[in-house]
Coordinates of C-alpha atoms and ligand atoms in Angstrom, one line a residue:
M1 CA 19.3 1.0 25.9
S2 CA 19.0 2.1 22.3
A3 CA 20.2 0.4 19.2
H4 CA 22.8 2.0 16.9
W5 CA 24.9 0.9 14.0
T6 CA 28.5 1.4 13.1
S7 CA 29.9 1.2 9.6
E8 CA 33.3 1.1 7.8
P9 CA 34.1 2.1 4.3
A10 CA 33.6 -0.8 1.9
G11 CA 34.1 -2.1 -1.6
P12 CA 31.6 -2.7 -4.4
I13 CA 28.0 -3.5 -3.8
S14 CA 27.2 -6.6 -5.9
G15 CA 25.3 -9.8 -6.4
R16 CA 21.6 -10.3 -6.4
L17 CA 19.0 -9.8 -3.7
R18 CA 15.3 -9.7 -2.9
V19 CA 14.0 -7.1 -0.5
P20 CA 11.0 -7.9 1.7
G21 CA 7.4 -7.4 0.7
D22 CA 5.8 -4.0 0.1
K23 CA 4.6 -2.4 3.3
S24 CA 1.7 -0.4 1.8
I25 CA 0.3 -3.5 0.0
S26 CA 0.8 -5.8 3.0
H27 CA -1.4 -3.4 5.2
R28 CA -4.1 -3.2 2.6
A29 CA -4.2 -7.0 2.0
L30 CA -4.8 -7.5 5.7
L31 CA -7.5 -4.9 6.0
L32 CA -9.4 -5.8 2.8
G33 CA -9.0 -9.5 3.6
A34 CA -10.6 -8.9 7.0
I35 CA -13.8 -7.4 5.6
A36 CA -14.1 -9.6 2.5
R37 CA -16.1 -12.9 2.4
G38 CA -13.8 -15.9 2.3
R39 CA -10.2 -16.7 2.9
T40 CA -7.6 -14.3 1.6
E41 CA -4.1 -15.7 1.0
I42 CA -1.3 -13.3 1.2
D43 CA 2.2 -14.3 -0.1
G44 CA 5.3 -12.1 0.2
F45 CA 3.7 -10.3 3.3
L46 CA 6.1 -7.9 5.1
P47 CA 6.7 -9.2 8.6
G48 CA 7.8 -5.8 9.8
Q49 CA 6.5 -4.2 13.0
D50 CA 4.2 -1.8 11.2
C51 CA 2.3 -4.6 9.3
L52 CA 2.3 -6.8 12.4
A53 CA 0.5 -3.9 14.3
T54 CA -2.2 -4.1 11.6
L55 CA -2.3 -7.8 11.9
A56 CA -2.8 -7.6 15.7
A57 CA -5.5 -5.0 15.2
V58 CA -7.4 -7.1 12.7
R59 CA -7.3 -10.0 15.2
A60 CA -8.4 -7.7 18.0
L61 CA -11.4 -6.9 15.7
G62 CA -12.4 -10.6 15.8
V63 CA -10.9 -11.8 12.5
R64 CA -9.0 -15.1 12.4
V65 CA -5.6 -14.6 10.9
E66 CA -3.0 -17.4 10.5
Q67 CA 0.7 -16.8 9.8
P68 CA 2.1 -20.2 8.7
S69 CA 5.4 -18.5 7.9
G70 CA 6.8 -15.0 8.2
D71 CA 5.7 -13.9 4.7
R72 CA 2.6 -16.0 4.3
V73 CA -0.7 -14.9 5.9
L74 CA -4.2 -16.3 5.7
V75 CA -7.1 -14.1 6.6
D76 CA -10.6 -15.5 7.2
G77 CA -12.7 -12.5 6.2
V78 CA -15.8 -11.8 8.2
G79 CA -17.6 -9.7 5.6
L80 CA -18.3 -5.9 5.7
Q81 CA -20.5 -6.1 8.8
G82 CA -18.6 -8.9 10.7
L83 CA -16.0 -7.0 12.7
Q84 CA -16.3 -7.2 16.5
P85 CA -15.7 -4.5 19.1
P86 CA -12.1 -4.6 20.3
A87 CA -11.4 -5.2 24.0
G88 CA -9.3 -2.1 24.3
P89 CA -7.4 0.6 22.4
L90 CA -5.6 -0.5 19.2
D91 CA -1.9 0.4 19.3
M92 CA -0.6 1.0 15.8
G93 CA 3.0 1.6 16.9
N94 CA 5.0 3.8 14.5
S95 CA 2.6 3.3 11.5
G96 CA 0.8 6.2 9.9
T97 CA -0.7 3.9 7.2
A98 CA -2.1 1.5 9.8
I99 CA -3.7 4.2 12.0
R100 CA -5.2 6.2 9.1
L101 CA -6.5 3.3 7.0
L102 CA -8.0 1.7 10.1
A103 CA -9.6 5.0 11.1
G104 CA -11.4 5.0 7.8
L105 CA -12.5 1.4 8.2
L106 CA -13.7 1.9 11.8
A107 CA -15.6 5.1 11.1
G108 CA -18.6 3.1 9.7
Q109 CA -18.8 0.3 12.4
R110 CA -21.6 0.0 14.9
F111 CA -19.1 0.0 17.8
D112 CA -16.7 2.5 19.4
S113 CA -12.9 2.2 19.0
V114 CA -9.7 4.0 20.1
L115 CA -6.6 4.1 17.9
T116 CA -3.2 5.1 19.3
G117 CA 0.5 4.7 18.6
D118 CA 4.0 5.5 19.7
E119 CA 5.4 8.9 20.5
S120 CA 6.2 9.7 16.9
L121 CA 2.8 8.6 15.6
R122 CA 1.0 10.6 18.3
R123 CA 2.7 13.8 17.0
R124 CA 1.5 13.3 13.4
P125 CA -1.4 15.2 11.9
M126 CA -4.8 13.4 12.0
E127 CA -7.3 16.3 11.4
R128 CA -6.6 15.9 7.6
L129 CA -8.2 12.5 8.1
A130 CA -10.9 13.2 10.7
E131 CA -12.3 16.2 8.8
P132 CA -13.5 14.3 5.6
L133 CA -14.7 11.4 7.7
R134 CA -16.8 13.8 9.8
L135 CA -18.2 15.3 6.6
M136 CA -19.4 11.7 5.9
G137 CA -21.2 11.7 9.2
A138 CA -18.5 10.0 11.4
V139 CA -17.9 11.2 15.0
I140 CA -14.1 11.2 15.7
D141 CA -12.3 12.9 18.6
T142 CA -8.6 13.7 18.3
R143 CA -6.2 15.0 21.0
A144 CA -5.3 18.5 19.7
G145 CA -5.5 17.2 16.1
C146 CA -3.4 14.1 16.8
A147 CA -3.8 10.5 18.1
P148 CA -5.3 8.9 20.2
L149 CA -8.3 8.9 18.0
T150 CA -11.7 8.0 19.5
I151 CA -14.1 6.8 16.9
H152 CA -17.8 6.7 18.0
G153 CA -19.6 3.9 16.3
G154 CA -23.2 3.5 15.2
R155 CA -23.3 6.5 12.9
R156 CA -24.8 6.4 9.4
L157 CA -22.2 7.5 6.9
H158 CA -23.1 9.1 3.6
G159 CA -21.0 9.6 0.5
I160 CA -19.2 12.8 -0.2
D161 CA -17.3 14.3 -3.1
Y162 CA -14.0 15.4 -1.5
R163 CA -11.1 17.3 -2.9
L164 CA -8.0 16.4 -0.8
P165 CA -6.1 19.6 0.3
V166 CA -2.8 17.6 0.6
A167 CA -1.8 14.8 -1.7
S168 CA -2.0 11.8 0.6
A169 CA -2.6 8.2 -0.3
Q170 CA -3.4 7.4 3.4
V171 CA -6.2 9.9 3.6
K172 CA -7.5 9.0 0.2
S173 CA -7.5 5.3 1.2
A174 CA -9.3 6.0 4.5
I175 CA -12.1 7.9 2.8
L176 CA -12.5 5.1 0.2
L177 CA -12.7 2.4 3.0
A178 CA -15.2 4.5 4.9
G179 CA -17.1 4.8 1.5
L180 CA -17.7 1.0 1.6
Y181 CA -20.0 1.7 4.6
A182 CA -21.6 4.9 3.3
S183 CA -24.8 5.4 1.4
G184 CA -24.5 6.6 -2.2
E185 CA -21.1 7.3 -3.9
T186 CA -18.0 8.5 -2.1
R187 CA -15.6 10.3 -4.4
V188 CA -12.0 11.5 -3.7
R189 CA -10.1 13.9 -5.9
E190 CA -6.4 14.4 -5.4
P191 CA -4.3 17.4 -6.2
A192 CA -1.5 15.2 -7.5
V193 CA -1.3 11.5 -8.2
T194 CA -0.4 9.4 -5.1
R195 CA 0.1 5.6 -4.7
D196 CA -3.0 3.8 -5.9
H197 CA -2.6 0.4 -4.2
T198 CA -6.0 0.8 -2.5
E199 CA -7.8 1.4 -5.7
R200 CA -6.1 -1.6 -7.4
M201 CA -6.8 -3.9 -4.5
L202 CA -10.4 -2.8 -4.0
L203 CA -11.0 -3.7 -7.7
Q204 CA -9.2 -7.0 -7.2
F205 CA -11.6 -7.7 -4.3
G206 CA -14.6 -6.9 -6.5
A207 CA -15.5 -3.5 -5.0
P208 CA -17.6 -1.2 -7.2
L209 CA -14.9 1.4 -7.8
A210 CA -14.6 3.7 -10.7
R211 CA -11.3 5.6 -11.4
S212 CA -10.3 8.4 -13.7
D213 CA -7.1 10.4 -13.8
R214 CA -6.9 11.9 -10.3
S215 CA -10.2 10.7 -8.8
A216 CA -11.8 7.5 -7.5
G217 CA -15.4 6.9 -6.6
I218 CA -16.8 3.9 -4.7
R219 CA -20.4 2.9 -3.9
G220 CA -21.3 1.6 -0.5
G221 CA -23.4 -1.3 0.6
G222 CA -21.8 -4.2 -1.4
E223 CA -19.6 -7.0 -0.4
L224 CA -15.9 -7.8 -1.1
S225 CA -14.7 -11.3 -2.1
A226 CA -11.5 -12.8 -0.8
A227 CA -8.5 -12.8 -3.2
E228 CA -5.1 -14.1 -3.6
V229 CA -2.5 -11.4 -3.1
Q230 CA 1.1 -11.8 -4.1
V231 CA 3.0 -8.9 -2.5
P232 CA 6.0 -7.7 -4.6
G233 CA 9.3 -6.5 -3.0
D234 CA 9.0 -3.0 -1.6
F235 CA 10.4 -0.4 -3.9
S236 CA 11.0 1.9 -0.9
S237 CA 13.3 -0.8 0.6
A238 CA 15.0 -1.4 -2.8
A239 CA 15.7 2.4 -2.8
F240 CA 18.5 2.0 -0.3
F241 CA 20.3 -0.5 -2.5
L242 CA 19.8 1.7 -5.6
L243 CA 21.7 4.4 -3.7
A244 CA 24.4 2.1 -2.3
A245 CA 25.3 0.6 -5.6
T246 CA 25.1 3.9 -7.5
V247 CA 27.5 5.7 -5.2
T248 CA 30.0 2.9 -4.6
P249 CA 32.6 2.4 -7.4
G250 CA 32.7 -1.0 -9.1
S251 CA 29.1 -1.9 -8.0
D252 CA 26.8 -4.1 -10.1
L253 CA 23.7 -5.3 -8.3
L254 CA 20.5 -7.0 -9.3
I255 CA 17.4 -6.5 -7.2
E256 CA 14.7 -9.1 -8.0
R257 CA 10.9 -8.9 -8.1
V258 CA 10.4 -5.3 -6.9
G259 CA 7.1 -3.6 -7.1
L260 CA 7.2 -1.1 -10.0
N261 CA 3.9 0.6 -9.7
P262 CA 4.4 3.9 -11.5
T263 CA 2.9 5.8 -8.5
R264 CA 5.8 4.7 -6.4
T265 CA 8.9 4.9 -8.7
G266 CA 9.6 8.6 -8.9
L267 CA 13.0 7.9 -7.4
L268 CA 14.0 6.1 -10.6
E269 CA 13.3 9.2 -12.6
I270 CA 15.2 11.4 -10.0
L271 CA 18.3 9.2 -9.9
R272 CA 18.4 8.8 -13.7
R273 CA 18.2 12.6 -14.1
M274 CA 21.2 12.7 -11.8
G275 CA 23.1 10.3 -14.0
A276 CA 22.4 6.9 -12.4
D277 CA 22.6 3.7 -14.4
I278 CA 19.5 1.6 -13.5
E279 CA 17.9 -0.9 -15.9
T280 CA 14.4 -2.2 -15.4
E281 CA 13.2 -5.5 -16.6
T282 CA 9.4 -5.8 -16.3
L283 CA 8.1 -9.3 -15.3
P284 CA 4.6 -10.7 -15.8
A285 CA 2.2 -9.1 -13.2
P286 CA 0.9 -11.4 -10.5
P287 CA -2.8 -11.5 -9.6
G288 CA -3.9 -8.0 -8.4
G289 CA -2.3 -6.1 -11.2
E290 CA 0.7 -4.6 -9.3
P291 CA 3.6 -4.2 -11.8
V292 CA 6.7 -6.2 -10.8
G293 CA 10.3 -6.2 -12.3
N294 CA 14.0 -6.6 -11.7
L295 CA 16.3 -3.7 -11.2
R296 CA 19.9 -3.8 -12.3
V297 CA 22.0 -1.0 -10.9
R298 CA 25.7 -0.2 -11.6
H299 CA 27.9 2.5 -10.2
A300 CA 27.7 5.9 -11.8
R301 CA 28.9 9.4 -11.0
L302 CA 25.9 11.6 -10.0
R303 CA 25.4 15.3 -10.8
G304 CA 23.2 17.8 -8.9
I305 CA 19.8 18.7 -10.3
D306 CA 16.7 20.7 -9.6
V307 CA 14.3 17.9 -8.5
P308 CA 10.9 18.6 -10.3
A309 CA 8.2 19.2 -7.6
A310 CA 5.8 17.0 -9.6
L311 CA 7.9 14.0 -8.7
V312 CA 7.6 14.6 -4.9
P313 CA 4.4 12.5 -4.3
L314 CA 5.8 9.7 -6.5
A315 CA 8.9 9.5 -4.4
I316 CA 7.5 10.7 -1.1
D317 CA 9.2 8.0 1.0
E318 CA 12.5 8.2 -0.9
F319 CA 13.7 11.7 0.0
P320 CA 16.2 10.5 2.7
V321 CA 17.8 8.7 -0.2
V322 CA 17.5 11.7 -2.5
F323 CA 19.1 14.0 0.1
V324 CA 22.1 11.6 0.6
A325 CA 22.5 11.1 -3.1
A326 CA 22.6 14.9 -3.5
A327 CA 25.3 15.1 -0.9
L328 CA 27.5 12.7 -3.0
A329 CA 26.7 14.3 -6.4
D330 CA 28.8 16.8 -8.3
G331 CA 27.2 20.3 -8.0
V332 CA 24.1 21.6 -6.3
T333 CA 20.7 19.8 -5.9
T334 CA 17.6 21.7 -5.1
I335 CA 14.5 20.1 -3.6
R336 CA 11.2 22.1 -3.3
G337 CA 7.5 21.4 -2.9
A338 CA 8.3 18.7 -0.3
E339 CA 6.8 20.3 2.9
E340 CA 5.0 16.9 3.6
L341 CA 8.4 15.4 4.6
R342 CA 8.1 17.3 7.8
H343 CA 5.1 15.1 8.8
K344 CA 6.6 11.7 8.3
E345 CA 8.1 9.3 11.0
S346 CA 10.3 12.3 11.7
D347 CA 10.7 15.8 10.3
R348 CA 12.8 14.3 7.4
I349 CA 14.0 17.6 6.1
A350 CA 15.4 18.7 9.5
V351 CA 16.7 15.3 10.6
V352 CA 18.5 14.3 7.3
L353 CA 20.0 17.8 6.9
R354 CA 21.3 17.7 10.5
G355 CA 22.9 14.4 9.7
L356 CA 24.5 15.6 6.5
R357 CA 25.9 18.7 8.2
A358 CA 27.3 16.4 11.0
L359 CA 29.2 14.6 8.2
G360 CA 30.6 17.9 6.7
V361 CA 28.1 18.5 3.9
A362 CA 27.0 22.0 3.0
A363 CA 23.2 21.7 3.2
E364 CA 20.7 24.5 3.6
E365 CA 17.3 23.8 4.9
R366 CA 14.2 25.4 3.3
P367 CA 10.6 25.3 4.6
D368 CA 9.6 22.9 1.7
G369 CA 12.9 21.3 0.9
A370 CA 16.7 21.9 0.8
V371 CA 19.7 23.1 -1.2
I372 CA 22.5 20.6 -1.0
R373 CA 26.1 21.1 -2.3
G374 CA 27.5 17.7 -3.2
G375 CA 30.9 16.6 -2.1
R376 CA 31.8 13.7 0.2
L377 CA 30.7 12.4 3.5
A378 CA 33.2 12.6 6.3
A379 CA 33.4 10.1 9.2
G380 CA 31.1 11.0 12.1
R381 CA 27.9 10.4 14.0
V382 CA 24.3 10.8 12.7
D383 CA 21.2 10.7 14.8
S384 CA 18.3 9.1 12.8
A385 CA 15.8 10.3 15.4
G386 CA 14.0 6.9 15.4
D387 CA 13.3 7.2 11.7
H388 CA 13.9 3.9 9.8
R389 CA 14.3 5.4 6.4
V390 CA 16.8 8.1 7.6
A391 CA 19.0 5.3 9.3
M392 CA 19.0 3.2 6.1
A393 CA 19.7 6.1 3.8
F394 CA 22.9 7.0 5.7
A395 CA 23.9 3.3 6.0
A396 CA 23.5 2.9 2.2
A397 CA 26.1 5.6 1.6
S398 CA 28.5 4.3 4.3
A399 CA 30.7 2.4 1.9
V400 CA 32.0 5.7 0.4
A401 CA 32.2 7.8 3.6
G402 CA 35.6 9.1 4.6
G403 CA 35.8 6.8 7.6
P404 CA 33.6 5.0 10.1
L405 CA 30.0 6.2 10.7
E406 CA 27.9 5.8 13.8
I407 CA 24.2 5.8 13.0
A408 CA 22.1 6.3 16.2
D409 CA 18.6 5.3 17.1
T410 CA 18.1 2.5 14.5
A411 CA 15.6 0.2 16.3
N412 CA 12.7 1.3 14.1
V413 CA 14.3 -0.2 11.0
A414 CA 12.4 -3.3 12.1
T415 CA 9.1 -1.4 11.3
S416 CA 9.7 -1.8 7.5
F417 CA 12.9 -3.8 6.8
P418 CA 13.7 -6.3 9.6
N419 CA 16.5 -8.0 7.7
F420 CA 18.2 -4.9 6.4
L421 CA 21.5 -5.5 8.1
D422 CA 21.8 -9.1 6.8
L423 CA 21.0 -8.1 3.2
A424 CA 23.2 -5.0 3.3
S425 CA 26.1 -7.1 4.6
A426 CA 25.6 -9.8 2.0
A427 CA 25.7 -7.1 -0.7
G428 CA 29.0 -5.7 0.6
L429 CA 28.3 -3.0 3.1
R430 CA 30.3 -3.2 6.3
L431 CA 27.6 -2.5 8.9
A432 CA 27.2 -3.8 12.4
A433 CA 24.6 -3.4 15.1
A434 CA 25.5 -2.4 18.6
A435 CA 23.4 -1.6 21.7
S436 CA 24.5 1.4 23.7
A437 CA 23.6 2.0 27.3
V438 CA 23.7 5.8 26.8
D439 CA 20.5 7.4 25.7
D440 CA 21.0 8.5 22.1
Ligands
S3P1 C1 1.5 5.4 2.4 C2 1.3 6.7 2.0 C3 2.3 7.8 2.1 C4 3.7 7.2 2.6 C5 3.6 6.2 3.6 C6 2.7 5.0 3.1 C7 0.4 4.4 2.2 O1 1.9 8.7 3.1 O2 4.5 8.2 3.0 O3 4.9 5.7 4.0 O4 0.7 3.2 2.3 O5 -0.7 4.8 1.8 P1 0.9 9.9 2.8 O6 -0.2 9.3 2.1 O7 0.4 10.4 4.1 O8 1.7 10.8 2.0

């Protein structure tokens, strides 16, 4: 049995909605809460499968975690040296963030651990993470460069000054977390700015972190203090509604309390360059210093653009949305410098382009991007290849497709956006879930 969705063309997307909590921030709040001293209170937590995998792992490491409601989590931190050996392998499901951040945290423990995940996660590159951790003195085995990861404990880590070969917030974060356990200073330099939630939250938890433009350094040996974390709505989830309202005539939608950290909002710049009508209203920042605001989006005709490569890391999870927007724009859109998309939950260049072509769009695949000639989406069937963001990007455009769509292999939407269908239907999309006996 595998889940799929069907859609019908629909009218305007309107009203007001709140998307669930930010996935990146929810993972980090659990991990830092676990190794801080005292009780960390997390509100707005994302109860998606990815973050629940991190929650289960933290519990398996001997930390008491209560979840009085879906989006409220209380973590009784055990201090930097208080984690306990897990009874077995830690299964991080579909989550690249969970496995990579935990690997950094576990590299400096006195016990061994094994990290694994689902079929998609076990295909994703892990040497980019293992290599810098080994330079710090960690001993990590991969299986041909991928998970399962076996982390041998009891090693003394030492600080390094590391230049990331690929812009990756996950690898940067893993090194900084390992740096908490290392002697001296651990510094990471990035080739392009990536999301900085780890740096902001480490500072909130009192870590000795120093930042400059594209580098962050941390000193090991201290302690973190518990904090109160209010998780804003996930900009990457709001992205599907920005697309839906932009492309559907007559739409006027307000998305409330969304995280607007500038290292995440590259999609706003891309869509505005394409002609989108999106207003932002900044709200007072909650504790932790993550910017929050409301987004008001109205229908607008889009035009094709050359997407500046500099915006790629700032919109890295939003390219399924960008590709679909391009398919509905007037003229040609070119995307380059985005080879990283091939290493996400699926090969997002190949999978989205296959879907667009199945719906009659002229789209040419490039090693590091695509060239897409805009037009319209015909009725048809798209295989999301188990990638949550691909499924939601096509669903977001379903109101203006030429007829019904079938979007296959949608179960993993629960990893990041468990109530997507409800919110999408309330906003005006005509989407329904179905289970099919055939293997998609
Ligand atoms: C994330 C970083 C990004 C992003 C992922 C979440 C994070 O990955 O694609 O969805 O929370 O740090 P990379 O850092 O590997 O680009």
